[in-house]
Each structure stands twice: as structure tokens, then as C-alpha cells.
Amino acid sequence: MIFKGSVEDSPLFLHRGILLDTGRNFMPVETLRKIIDSMAMVKMNVLHWHITDDQSFPFVSTTYPELSDKGAYHPQICTYDEIEVTDLLEFARLRGVRIIPEFDTPAHTLSWGKAYPDLLTKCYEGSDPTGQLGPLNPANDSTFDFLKNLFTEVTSRFHDNYIHLGGNEINVACWNSNPEIVEFMQKMGFSGKTSQLVNYYTSKVVETVKSIGDPKAAITPILYQEVLDHGYQGDENTVIHVWKTSDWKGYTKKATKKKFNVIVSGDWNLNDLGDENDWMKYYRQNIIDFGGSVQDASLVIGGEATMWSTRVDETNVITLAWPRGAAVAERLWSRSPETNEKFSQRLGELRCRMLYNNIEAHPVNGPGFCPV
């Protein structure tokens, strides 16, 4: 029994998170609560909530209720209503966890089109529509009016200074095929360069978000790394999220050279279950070791493990996340990693503690047992 002691401890990074995707496979609120509880155990403090995607729109908007009425897998069973979101935010706050919402645009928005098809771009083959819809239509001012109304509601609901706006995997071929957008690009002097259109959309949606609320407490937008591929310059207050595993060092260096703050995911992909002891690759990743200067490295504000739900739902998300996610948590908290052997032992002990707290963490170190 310890009667007296002192602990000196502080995090290496302020942003220590997990990206959780509920747009591809819906996850009940109780599952989200369990994720938050387990994050608190390992000192993670940000749940990046990728709420919507092409497949579904589970967020119940009071401004545009038809988004979930028509875009969710089920309008009652597979949605998050206002009370549930408010309760979840308070549940997270009491555990030291912020929830940053993500509404990925202009791509990954097919679920939006179930209720509002005119928001999306009609794809063409020659002079004929194909019947398929693509990204949000940047040629219509009404698109940005819609986004401002929706994001005004979202930011007032979540009360966070950050919002993730996506910006990845845009089907520019659909934009290039659409006569209305081609005409708009000519009118804007874009010379047929889709990157200029991507930049136009990105800058416009960032301006839209920053115009919401008190100018003295402006909302900080987060964008995926692909915006850099299109030459995005933008507001230096924008945060770039380097989410891909390939060339994460190059993208981090590129973003910091442009003076953007950066969140790195890189190889921290929890939905990819690898070989036994695959947590070692998470533990080895040092997100400030990307070849930049000391000043560049200071712009890395933290990192996130990603949990994309293409093949993940409430039946396996906990076992995929834990205790492997603790390797990410430690790299975001502690400057000096231990040897694999020492950390492996502590990881096994953490798994047992999680099991005692009804968190179904899977065995990561091969054969063994947790003493009762």
C-alpha cells in the first residue's frame, strides 16, 4: 500500500486520438461509449468521429432531417439523434475526451443525395447523363448555403473549436464530364484544370466554416492530405490530416513546409489486423521523424489511429482497437519508447485490466492468461 507519492508526467502531443468511422457500418452509442472509456484508460483525448460516408448518413439534423430519414440505413435504429449526441459529448467530457465531428465533402456524400440529389454532380458520358451522381456540385452557390446551415448546426451541437471537413478521394472525372461544371470552370478562368476547381471548393468551404460563430473564437478546419496534391495554400490555421500509410513522411514534410499544423495517422491503421505482435509497427512509428527541421516538427500537433469500418462493426471494433491502440497512445504520450519486451509485458497487463472492465481486448502476445 502506498501512503504518499508524487508523479511527474505530461503528454508529448496535445492531440492523441482515434478516428472512428460510423458511416460505412453503423455502431450503437453503447459501442462508442466503450471506445471512449477505453481511450481514457490509455490517456487518449480526441475521438475523431467520421460520422457519415457514401453508404449512410446517421447524424440526425434538425435543420435537414431528411438527410438521415432517407440517408441512414434505418431512420430510427441506425441514427444518432440530438439527445444521444449531447449525452455522448458529456460522457466523453467527463472522461477527458473531446469529440471532433467529421463531415467529409465534397466526395463521400452519396448518402446526402438520397434526400437532396441536386446537391450532387450529375456524371455524364459525352452529352448524356449516366444516371450516376458524383461529389457535391461546386458550381452552385446553393451548395455552400446548404453547408453553412448544416455546419452551423453541427458546430453549435458539438461545441468544439475544430471540425474535420474531409477533402479526400474526389471523383474529378465526374466534375470534368458535367457540362454545367465545365462551363463554370471556363467562366472562372480555370483553364480546364480540375485542381483549380478543387482548390476553389476547398477554400470556399473553409471560408464558409470560418464565417460561423464568433470571429474571436473562429473554428479551425481540418482537411485530409489530398488537398496538398491540388496545391492548396489556404489559411495557415487549417490543420492537415496525413491519414494514408504510404509516404506519410513526405506528406507531413510537405504540409509543415507550408506552415500548416499537422495530425499524423500514417501506419496507425487499427482496422488492418496483421500478424501476431503487429502492435510493434505502431510502437515503432515516430511521427516527428519525417525528415523535417526542428521547426517543422513543432507543427505536428499529434496523431490519430484510424478505424475505418468497411469490415468493422460493433461485433469486432473493440477487439481490433485494443490493446493494440495502446501502442499508439504511448507513442503520443511518451517521448522515449521502451524496448518491445518491456512494453509487451505492460500491454498484456493492460489487456487484463481491460477485460476486468468489460472491454473485450484481444490477446496480442500469443498464449497466456489473465489471472482472476
Coordinates of C-alpha atoms in Angstrom, one line a residue:
M1 CA 0.0 0.0 0.0
I2 CA 1.4 3.4 -1.0
F3 CA 0.5 6.2 1.5
K4 CA 2.4 9.0 -0.2
G5 CA 4.0 9.7 -3.5
S6 CA 4.3 12.1 -6.4
V7 CA 4.1 11.6 -10.1
E8 CA 5.6 13.9 -12.8
D9 CA 4.0 13.2 -16.2
S10 CA 2.9 15.2 -19.2
P11 CA 2.0 14.4 -22.8
L12 CA 4.3 14.7 -25.7
F13 CA 1.4 15.7 -28.0
L14 CA -1.8 17.6 -27.2
H15 CA -3.8 15.7 -29.9
R16 CA -4.0 12.0 -29.1
G17 CA -6.9 10.4 -30.9
I18 CA -8.8 7.7 -32.7
L19 CA -10.7 8.1 -35.9
L20 CA -13.9 6.1 -35.7
D21 CA -16.0 5.5 -38.9
T22 CA -19.7 5.1 -38.4
G23 CA -20.7 5.9 -41.9
R24 CA -19.9 2.6 -43.5
N25 CA -21.1 0.3 -40.7
F26 CA -23.3 1.8 -38.0
M27 CA -22.2 1.4 -34.4
P28 CA -24.6 1.8 -31.5
V29 CA -24.0 4.6 -28.9
E30 CA -23.0 1.9 -26.3
T31 CA -20.2 0.9 -28.5
L32 CA -19.0 4.5 -28.8
R33 CA -19.1 4.8 -25.0
K34 CA -17.0 1.7 -24.6
I35 CA -14.5 3.2 -27.1
I36 CA -14.4 6.4 -25.1
D37 CA -14.0 4.5 -21.8
S38 CA -11.0 2.5 -23.2
M39 CA -9.4 5.7 -24.7
A40 CA -9.5 7.3 -21.2
M41 CA -7.6 4.3 -19.8
V42 CA -4.7 5.0 -22.1
K43 CA -4.8 8.8 -21.9
M44 CA -6.2 9.4 -25.4
N45 CA -8.2 12.6 -25.5
V46 CA -9.7 13.0 -29.0
L47 CA -12.4 10.9 -30.7
H48 CA -12.4 11.9 -34.3
W49 CA -15.9 10.9 -35.3
H50 CA -16.2 10.2 -39.1
I51 CA -20.0 10.2 -38.8
T52 CA -21.1 9.9 -42.4
D53 CA -20.0 8.5 -45.7
D54 CA -21.3 7.4 -49.1
Q55 CA -23.1 4.5 -47.5
S56 CA -25.1 6.2 -44.8
F57 CA -25.9 9.5 -43.1
P58 CA -26.7 8.5 -39.4
F59 CA -26.5 12.0 -37.9
V60 CA -30.0 13.4 -37.2
S61 CA -30.0 17.0 -38.3
T62 CA -32.8 19.2 -37.0
T63 CA -32.1 21.6 -39.9
Y64 CA -32.2 19.0 -42.6
P65 CA -34.0 15.9 -41.0
E66 CA -34.4 14.2 -44.4
L67 CA -30.6 13.6 -44.5
S68 CA -31.0 10.8 -42.0
D69 CA -34.6 10.0 -42.8
K70 CA -33.5 8.9 -46.3
G71 CA -29.7 8.6 -46.0
A72 CA -29.4 6.4 -42.9
Y73 CA -29.6 2.6 -43.1
H74 CA -32.7 2.9 -40.9
P75 CA -34.2 6.3 -39.8
Q76 CA -34.8 5.2 -36.2
I77 CA -32.5 2.3 -35.5
C78 CA -29.3 3.4 -37.2
T79 CA -29.1 7.1 -36.3
Y80 CA -27.7 9.4 -33.7
D81 CA -30.3 11.9 -32.5
E82 CA -29.8 15.2 -30.7
I83 CA -30.2 13.8 -27.2
E84 CA -27.8 10.8 -27.9
V85 CA -25.1 13.2 -29.3
T86 CA -25.5 15.6 -26.4
D87 CA -25.3 12.7 -23.8
L88 CA -22.3 11.2 -25.6
L89 CA -20.4 14.5 -25.6
E90 CA -21.0 14.9 -21.8
F91 CA -20.0 11.2 -21.3
A92 CA -16.7 11.9 -23.2
R93 CA -16.1 15.2 -21.4
L94 CA -16.2 13.6 -18.0
R95 CA -13.5 11.2 -19.2
G96 CA -11.3 13.9 -20.6
V97 CA -12.1 13.1 -24.3
R98 CA -13.1 15.7 -26.9
I99 CA -15.3 14.6 -29.9
I100 CA -14.4 16.3 -33.2
P101 CA -17.0 15.7 -35.9
E102 CA -16.2 15.0 -39.5
F103 CA -18.5 15.5 -42.4
D104 CA -16.4 14.5 -45.4
T105 CA -17.0 16.6 -48.5
P106 CA -17.2 17.1 -51.4
A107 CA -16.7 13.3 -52.1
H108 CA -18.2 10.5 -49.9
T109 CA -21.6 12.3 -50.0
L110 CA -23.8 9.8 -51.9
S111 CA -25.9 9.3 -48.8
W112 CA -26.6 13.1 -48.8
G113 CA -28.1 12.7 -52.3
K114 CA -30.8 10.3 -51.1
A115 CA -32.6 13.3 -49.8
Y116 CA -31.0 16.1 -51.8
P117 CA -29.9 14.9 -55.2
D118 CA -29.5 18.4 -56.5
L119 CA -26.6 18.9 -54.1
L120 CA -24.5 16.3 -56.1
T121 CA -22.9 16.4 -59.5
K122 CA -24.6 14.5 -62.4
C123 CA -22.0 12.5 -64.2
Y124 CA -22.0 12.4 -68.0
E125 CA -20.7 10.3 -70.8
G126 CA -20.4 12.6 -73.8
S127 CA -23.6 14.6 -73.9
D128 CA -25.7 12.0 -72.0
P129 CA -26.1 11.7 -68.2
T130 CA -25.0 8.3 -66.9
G131 CA -27.5 8.2 -64.1
Q132 CA -24.7 8.3 -61.6
L133 CA -24.0 11.0 -59.1
G134 CA -20.6 12.3 -58.1
P135 CA -19.3 14.8 -55.5
L136 CA -21.1 17.9 -54.3
N137 CA -21.6 20.4 -57.1
P138 CA -19.2 23.4 -56.5
A139 CA -20.8 25.4 -59.3
N140 CA -23.9 26.1 -57.3
D141 CA -23.9 28.7 -54.6
S142 CA -26.8 26.9 -53.0
T143 CA -24.4 24.1 -52.2
F144 CA -22.4 26.4 -49.9
D145 CA -25.6 27.8 -48.4
F146 CA -26.7 24.3 -47.5
L147 CA -23.3 23.5 -46.0
K148 CA -23.3 26.7 -43.9
N149 CA -26.7 25.9 -42.5
L150 CA -25.7 22.3 -41.7
F151 CA -22.3 23.2 -40.2
T152 CA -23.9 26.0 -38.1
E153 CA -26.0 23.3 -36.5
V154 CA -23.1 20.9 -36.2
T155 CA -20.7 23.3 -34.6
S156 CA -23.4 24.5 -32.1
R157 CA -24.1 20.9 -31.2
F158 CA -20.5 19.8 -30.7
H159 CA -19.1 23.0 -29.1
D160 CA -15.6 22.2 -30.3
N161 CA -13.2 24.6 -32.0
Y162 CA -12.3 22.0 -34.6
I163 CA -14.3 20.4 -37.4
H164 CA -13.0 17.9 -39.9
L165 CA -14.1 18.7 -43.5
G166 CA -12.6 15.7 -45.3
G167 CA -11.5 16.6 -48.8
N168 CA -10.2 13.2 -49.9
E169 CA -10.8 10.8 -52.9
I170 CA -12.7 13.3 -55.1
N171 CA -14.0 11.9 -58.4
V172 CA -12.8 14.7 -60.6
A173 CA -13.7 12.7 -63.7
C174 CA -17.4 13.3 -62.9
W175 CA -16.8 17.0 -62.4
N176 CA -15.0 17.1 -65.8
S177 CA -17.8 15.3 -67.5
N178 CA -20.5 17.7 -66.4
P179 CA -21.4 20.5 -68.9
E180 CA -22.5 22.9 -66.1
I181 CA -19.2 22.5 -64.2
V182 CA -17.1 22.7 -67.4
E183 CA -18.9 26.0 -68.2
F184 CA -18.3 27.2 -64.6
M185 CA -14.6 26.4 -64.8
Q186 CA -14.3 28.4 -68.1
K187 CA -16.2 31.3 -66.5
M188 CA -13.8 31.2 -63.5
G189 CA -10.8 31.1 -65.8
F190 CA -9.7 27.7 -64.5
S191 CA -8.4 26.6 -68.0
G192 CA -9.7 23.1 -67.6
K193 CA -7.5 22.4 -64.6
T194 CA -9.6 20.4 -62.1
S195 CA -7.0 21.2 -59.3
Q196 CA -8.1 24.8 -59.5
L197 CA -11.7 23.7 -59.0
V198 CA -10.8 21.5 -56.1
N199 CA -9.0 24.5 -54.6
Y200 CA -12.0 26.7 -55.2
Y201 CA -14.3 24.3 -53.4
T202 CA -11.8 23.7 -50.5
S203 CA -11.2 27.4 -50.0
K204 CA -14.9 28.2 -50.2
V205 CA -16.0 25.5 -47.7
V206 CA -13.2 26.6 -45.3
E207 CA -14.4 30.2 -45.6
T208 CA -17.9 29.1 -45.0
V209 CA -17.0 27.3 -41.8
K210 CA -14.8 30.1 -40.5
S211 CA -17.7 32.6 -41.0
I212 CA -19.8 30.7 -38.5
G213 CA -20.0 32.0 -34.9
D214 CA -17.8 34.4 -33.0
P215 CA -14.8 35.7 -35.1
K216 CA -12.7 35.9 -31.9
A217 CA -13.2 32.1 -31.5
A218 CA -13.0 31.0 -35.1
I219 CA -13.5 27.3 -35.9
T220 CA -10.3 25.5 -37.1
P221 CA -10.9 23.3 -40.1
I222 CA -9.1 20.0 -40.6
L223 CA -8.5 18.6 -44.1
Y224 CA -7.1 15.4 -45.5
Q225 CA -3.7 15.4 -47.1
E226 CA -5.1 15.2 -50.7
V227 CA -5.8 18.9 -50.7
L228 CA -2.0 19.4 -50.9
D229 CA -1.9 17.4 -54.2
H230 CA -4.1 20.1 -55.7
G231 CA -1.8 22.9 -54.5
Y232 CA -4.0 24.1 -51.6
Q233 CA -2.4 27.1 -49.9
G234 CA -5.3 28.3 -47.7
D235 CA -5.4 29.7 -44.3
E236 CA -2.4 28.7 -42.1
N237 CA -4.8 27.9 -39.3
T238 CA -6.0 24.9 -41.3
V239 CA -4.8 21.6 -40.0
I240 CA -3.7 18.9 -42.5
H241 CA -4.5 15.3 -41.5
V242 CA -2.0 12.9 -43.1
W243 CA -4.1 9.8 -43.0
K244 CA -2.6 7.4 -45.6
T245 CA 0.0 4.8 -44.8
S246 CA 2.0 5.4 -48.0
D247 CA 4.5 8.3 -47.9
W248 CA 3.2 9.8 -44.7
K249 CA 6.6 11.2 -44.1
G250 CA 6.6 13.0 -47.4
Y251 CA 3.2 14.5 -46.9
T252 CA 4.0 15.6 -43.3
K253 CA 7.1 17.3 -44.6
K254 CA 5.2 18.9 -47.4
A255 CA 2.5 20.2 -45.1
T256 CA 4.8 21.6 -42.4
K257 CA 6.9 23.3 -45.1
K258 CA 3.7 25.2 -46.0
K259 CA 3.4 26.1 -42.3
F260 CA 0.3 24.0 -41.7
N261 CA -0.3 22.3 -38.4
V262 CA -0.4 18.5 -38.9
I263 CA -2.1 15.5 -37.5
V264 CA -0.5 12.2 -38.5
S265 CA -2.0 8.7 -38.8
G266 CA 0.4 7.0 -41.2
D267 CA 0.7 3.3 -40.3
W268 CA -1.6 3.5 -37.3
N269 CA -4.4 1.7 -39.1
L270 CA -6.3 -0.4 -36.4
N271 CA -8.8 -2.0 -38.7
D272 CA -5.9 -3.8 -40.5
L273 CA -5.3 -6.8 -38.3
G274 CA -1.9 -8.1 -39.2
D275 CA 0.3 -10.8 -37.8
E276 CA 0.9 -11.7 -34.1
N277 CA 2.5 -8.8 -32.3
D278 CA 1.6 -6.4 -35.1
W279 CA 1.4 -3.7 -32.5
M280 CA 5.2 -3.4 -32.8
K281 CA 4.8 -1.4 -36.1
Y282 CA 2.6 1.0 -34.3
Y283 CA 5.1 1.4 -31.5
R284 CA 8.0 1.9 -33.9
Q285 CA 6.3 4.8 -35.7
N286 CA 7.7 8.2 -34.6
I287 CA 5.5 10.9 -36.2
I288 CA 8.2 13.6 -35.8
D289 CA 10.8 11.5 -37.6
F290 CA 9.8 12.6 -41.1
G291 CA 12.9 14.4 -42.3
G292 CA 11.9 18.0 -41.4
S293 CA 13.6 20.6 -39.3
V294 CA 13.0 21.0 -35.6
Q295 CA 10.7 23.9 -36.5
D296 CA 8.8 21.7 -39.0
A297 CA 8.4 19.0 -36.3
S298 CA 6.9 21.6 -33.9
L299 CA 4.0 21.9 -36.3
V300 CA 2.9 18.3 -35.7
I301 CA 0.2 18.7 -33.0
G302 CA -0.4 15.0 -32.6
G303 CA -1.7 11.9 -34.2
E304 CA -4.6 9.5 -34.6
A305 CA -5.1 5.8 -35.0
T306 CA -7.7 5.1 -37.7
M307 CA -10.6 2.7 -37.5
W308 CA -12.3 2.5 -40.9
S309 CA -15.4 0.4 -40.8
T310 CA -15.5 -1.2 -44.2
R311 CA -15.2 -4.6 -42.5
V312 CA -15.7 -3.4 -38.9
D313 CA -18.9 -3.0 -36.8
E314 CA -19.8 -3.3 -33.1
T315 CA -19.0 -7.0 -33.1
N316 CA -15.3 -6.6 -33.7
V317 CA -14.3 -2.9 -33.3
I318 CA -13.3 -3.3 -29.6
T319 CA -11.1 -6.4 -30.2
L320 CA -9.4 -4.7 -33.2
A321 CA -8.8 -1.5 -31.3
W322 CA -7.5 -2.9 -28.0
P323 CA -5.0 -3.3 -26.7
R324 CA -3.1 -2.5 -29.9
G325 CA -4.3 1.1 -29.8
A326 CA -2.4 1.5 -26.6
A327 CA 0.9 1.3 -28.6
V328 CA -0.3 4.4 -30.5
A329 CA -1.4 6.1 -27.2
E330 CA 2.0 5.6 -25.7
R331 CA 3.9 7.0 -28.7
L332 CA 1.7 10.1 -28.5
W333 CA 2.3 10.5 -24.7
S334 CA 5.8 9.4 -24.1
R335 CA 9.0 10.8 -25.7
S336 CA 11.2 7.7 -25.1
P337 CA 9.8 4.3 -26.1
E338 CA 10.7 1.3 -24.1
T339 CA 12.1 -1.9 -25.5
N340 CA 9.5 -4.1 -27.2
E341 CA 10.0 -6.7 -24.4
K342 CA 9.1 -4.3 -21.6
F343 CA 6.2 -2.8 -23.5
S344 CA 4.9 -6.2 -24.4
Q345 CA 4.6 -7.1 -20.8
R346 CA 2.7 -4.0 -19.9
L347 CA 0.5 -4.4 -22.9
G348 CA -0.5 -7.9 -21.7
E349 CA -1.2 -6.4 -18.2
L350 CA -3.4 -3.7 -19.8
R351 CA -5.3 -6.2 -21.7
C352 CA -6.2 -8.0 -18.4
R353 CA -7.3 -4.7 -16.9
M354 CA -9.5 -4.0 -19.9
L355 CA -11.1 -7.4 -19.6
Y356 CA -11.9 -6.8 -16.0
N357 CA -13.7 -3.6 -17.1
N358 CA -15.7 -5.5 -19.7
I359 CA -13.7 -4.2 -22.7
E360 CA -13.1 -7.2 -25.0
A361 CA -9.5 -6.6 -25.8
H362 CA -7.9 -9.4 -27.8
P363 CA -4.7 -11.3 -26.9
V364 CA -1.7 -9.7 -28.6
N365 CA 1.2 -11.7 -27.2
G366 CA 0.3 -15.2 -28.1
P367 CA -0.6 -17.9 -25.5
G368 CA -1.2 -16.8 -21.9
F369 CA -3.9 -16.0 -19.4
C370 CA -5.3 -13.2 -17.2
P371 CA -5.3 -14.2 -13.5
V372 CA -8.7 -13.8 -11.8

